[in-house]
mmCIF file of C-alpha atoms in Angstrom:
data_model
loop_
_atom_site.group_PDB
_atom_site.id
_atom_site.type_symbol
_atom_site.label_atom_id
_atom_site.label_comp_id
_atom_site.label_asym_id
_atom_site.label_seq_id
_atom_site.Cartn_x
_atom_site.Cartn_y
_atom_site.Cartn_z
ATOM 1 C CA MET A 1112 -114.224 -67.034 14.498
ATOM 2 C CA LEU A 1113 -113.076 -64.445 12.069
ATOM 3 C CA THR A 1114 -116.148 -63.215 10.241
ATOM 4 C CA PRO A 1115 -114.217 -61.894 7.202
ATOM 5 C CA LEU A 1116 -112.626 -65.312 6.621
ATOM 6 C CA THR A 1117 -116.006 -67.004 6.978
ATOM 7 C CA VAL A 1118 -117.518 -64.655 4.395
ATOM 8 C CA VAL A 1119 -114.572 -65.038 1.991
ATOM 9 C CA LEU A 1120 -114.699 -68.823 2.245
ATOM 10 C CA ALA A 1121 -118.463 -68.902 1.656
ATOM 11 C CA ALA A 1122 -118.109 -66.535 -1.325
ATOM 12 C CA ALA A 1123 -115.266 -68.614 -2.777
ATOM 13 C CA ALA A 1124 -117.352 -71.757 -2.398
ATOM 14 C CA LEU A 1125 -120.314 -70.138 -4.159
ATOM 15 C CA ALA A 1126 -118.029 -68.895 -6.945
ATOM 16 C CA LEU A 1127 -116.711 -72.448 -7.355
ATOM 17 C CA ALA A 1128 -120.297 -73.718 -7.467
ATOM 18 C CA ALA A 1129 -121.186 -71.205 -10.188
ATOM 19 C CA TRP A 1130 -118.058 -72.048 -12.169
ATOM 20 C CA CYS A 1131 -118.656 -75.795 -12.051
ATOM 21 C CA GLY A 1132 -122.353 -75.216 -12.671
ATOM 22 C CA TRP A 1133 -121.455 -73.396 -15.872
ATOM 23 C CA ALA A 1134 -119.285 -76.362 -16.897
ATOM 24 C CA ALA A 1135 -122.169 -78.747 -16.193
ATOM 25 C CA TYR A 1136 -124.534 -76.543 -18.191
ATOM 26 C CA ARG A 1137 -122.102 -76.877 -21.101
ATOM 27 C CA ASP A 1138 -121.974 -80.689 -20.634
ATOM 28 C CA GLN A 1139 -118.368 -80.639 -19.421
ATOM 29 C CA PRO A 1140 -116.673 -82.600 -16.645
ATOM 30 C CA THR A 1141 -114.415 -80.928 -14.109
ATOM 31 C CA LYS A 1142 -111.132 -79.864 -15.687
ATOM 32 C CA ASP A 1143 -107.709 -79.068 -14.258
ATOM 33 C CA TRP A 1144 -108.576 -75.416 -13.630
ATOM 34 C CA HIS A 1145 -111.623 -76.465 -11.638
ATOM 35 C CA PHE A 1146 -109.325 -78.496 -9.422
ATOM 36 C CA ILE A 1147 -107.175 -75.408 -8.918
ATOM 37 C CA GLY A 1148 -110.303 -73.604 -7.725
ATOM 38 C CA MET A 1149 -111.102 -76.515 -5.413
ATOM 39 C CA ALA A 1150 -107.551 -76.323 -4.038
ATOM 40 C CA VAL A 1151 -107.964 -72.607 -3.277
ATOM 41 C CA VAL A 1152 -111.244 -73.225 -1.434
ATOM 42 C CA THR A 1153 -109.676 -76.132 0.457
ATOM 43 C CA LEU A 1154 -106.684 -73.990 1.422
ATOM 44 C CA LEU A 1155 -109.034 -71.341 2.828
ATOM 45 C CA ALA A 1156 -110.846 -74.074 4.774
ATOM 46 C CA LEU A 1157 -107.521 -75.288 6.196
ATOM 47 C CA VAL A 1158 -106.670 -71.742 7.289
ATOM 48 C CA GLN A 1159 -110.043 -71.568 9.022
ATOM 49 C CA LEU A 1160 -109.374 -74.916 10.712
ATOM 50 C CA VAL A 1161 -106.030 -73.697 12.071
ATOM 51 C CA ILE A 1162 -107.548 -70.438 13.314
ATOM 52 C CA GLY A 1163 -110.402 -72.343 14.967
ATOM 53 C CA ILE A 1164 -107.987 -74.688 16.735
ATOM 54 C CA VAL A 1165 -105.834 -71.772 17.885
ATOM 55 C CA LEU A 1166 -108.888 -69.976 19.268
ATOM 56 C CA LEU A 1167 -109.933 -73.109 21.141
ATOM 57 C CA ALA A 1168 -106.401 -73.558 22.486
ATOM 58 C CA ARG A 1169 -106.437 -69.970 23.785
ATOM 59 C CA GLY A 1170 -109.551 -70.731 25.786
ATOM 60 C CA SER A 1171 -112.274 -69.233 23.602
ATOM 61 C CA ASP A 1172 -115.507 -71.167 23.745
ATOM 62 C CA PRO A 1173 -118.042 -71.530 20.942
ATOM 63 C CA ALA A 1174 -121.560 -70.558 21.946
ATOM 64 C CA GLU A 1175 -123.014 -73.958 21.041
ATOM 65 C CA GLY A 1176 -120.255 -76.252 22.276
ATOM 66 C CA THR A 1177 -116.757 -77.298 21.342
ATOM 67 C CA ALA A 1178 -117.631 -80.743 19.966
ATOM 68 C CA ILE A 1179 -120.146 -79.346 17.474
ATOM 69 C CA PHE A 1180 -117.735 -76.592 16.474
ATOM 70 C CA VAL A 1181 -114.886 -79.044 15.813
ATOM 71 C CA ALA A 1182 -117.216 -81.363 13.882
ATOM 72 C CA TYR A 1183 -118.301 -78.513 11.617
ATOM 73 C CA LEU A 1184 -114.688 -77.403 11.113
ATOM 74 C CA ALA A 1185 -113.764 -80.938 10.050
ATOM 75 C CA ALA A 1186 -116.760 -81.130 7.701
ATOM 76 C CA VAL A 1187 -115.797 -77.821 6.092
ATOM 77 C CA VAL A 1188 -112.261 -79.051 5.427
ATOM 78 C CA ALA A 1189 -113.439 -82.403 4.020
ATOM 79 C CA CYS A 1190 -116.332 -81.154 1.893
ATOM 80 C CA VAL A 1191 -114.598 -79.997 -1.295
ATOM 81 C CA PRO A 1192 -111.850 -82.662 -1.425
ATOM 82 C CA VAL A 1193 -114.480 -85.414 -1.144
ATOM 83 C CA VAL A 1194 -116.604 -84.072 -3.991
ATOM 84 C CA GLY A 1195 -113.451 -83.400 -5.993
ATOM 85 C CA LEU A 1196 -112.509 -87.065 -5.743
ATOM 86 C CA ILE A 1197 -116.024 -88.092 -6.704
ATOM 87 C CA SER A 1198 -115.877 -85.799 -9.735
ATOM 88 C CA LEU A 1199 -112.690 -87.579 -10.838
ATOM 89 C CA THR A 1200 -114.561 -90.860 -11.029
ATOM 90 C CA GLU A 1201 -117.542 -89.315 -12.829
ATOM 91 C CA ARG A 1202 -116.048 -87.704 -15.925
ATOM 92 C CA THR A 1203 -119.321 -86.245 -17.209
ATOM 93 C CA LYS A 1204 -121.359 -83.166 -16.378
ATOM 94 C CA TRP A 1205 -122.572 -85.065 -13.307
ATOM 95 C CA GLY A 1206 -119.079 -84.840 -11.840
ATOM 96 C CA SER A 1207 -119.263 -81.063 -12.216
ATOM 97 C CA LEU A 1208 -122.694 -81.037 -10.593
ATOM 98 C CA THR A 1209 -121.287 -83.031 -7.680
ATOM 99 C CA VAL A 1210 -118.786 -80.232 -7.069
ATOM 100 C CA VAL A 1211 -121.607 -77.691 -7.302
ATOM 101 C CA ALA A 1212 -123.516 -79.547 -4.591
ATOM 102 C CA GLY A 1213 -120.461 -79.840 -2.344
ATOM 103 C CA ALA A 1214 -119.558 -76.176 -2.744
ATOM 104 C CA VAL A 1215 -123.100 -75.066 -1.895
ATOM 105 C CA VAL A 1216 -123.034 -77.341 1.162
ATOM 106 C CA LEU A 1217 -119.735 -75.746 2.199
ATOM 107 C CA ALA A 1218 -121.283 -72.264 1.959
ATOM 108 C CA VAL A 1219 -124.201 -73.386 4.132
ATOM 109 C CA LEU A 1220 -121.765 -74.945 6.611
ATOM 110 C CA GLN A 1221 -120.033 -71.562 6.837
ATOM 111 C CA ALA A 1222 -123.254 -69.866 7.859
ATOM 112 C CA ARG A 1223 -123.892 -72.536 10.465
ATOM 113 C CA LEU A 1224 -120.298 -72.394 11.735
ATOM 114 C CA HIS A 1225 -120.698 -68.650 12.213
ATOM 115 C CA ASP A 1226 -123.822 -69.300 14.304
ATOM 116 C CA ILE A 1227 -122.140 -72.037 16.336
ATOM 117 C CA TRP A 1228 -119.295 -69.719 17.244
ATOM 118 C CA GLY A 1229 -121.735 -67.097 18.468
ATOM 119 C CA GLY A 1230 -122.549 -64.953 15.463
ATOM 120 C CA GLY A 1231 -119.197 -63.220 15.411
ATOM 121 C CA SER A 1232 -119.328 -62.107 19.023
ATOM 122 C CA GLY A 1233 -116.192 -64.193 19.760
ATOM 123 C CA ALA A 1234 -112.622 -63.452 18.650
#
């Protein structure tokens, strides 16, 4: 995998978590601009998914197995949209905290995805 993209995606996810955490601290639900931030993080995750699929198609092998790698890629792409939908149904600070949790999970998934690929020794 591309280590710079992994780091950027993890940093963007943590920034989203901080931003939504600040909204929750102020007793606010997710607002339109939070959803723009979620869209940016999701777009980065989709770019990572495409790059991962291309690397697999070229014959690169993750250190810990293709099935686990693909499962983590899918989880990364689904993480923020799922919590974004949940935050739409919970229009209180708890909706914002749901996004915080999902964004932190996405950052952790990035670290694990990096390990699954082989710690950056691939591509």
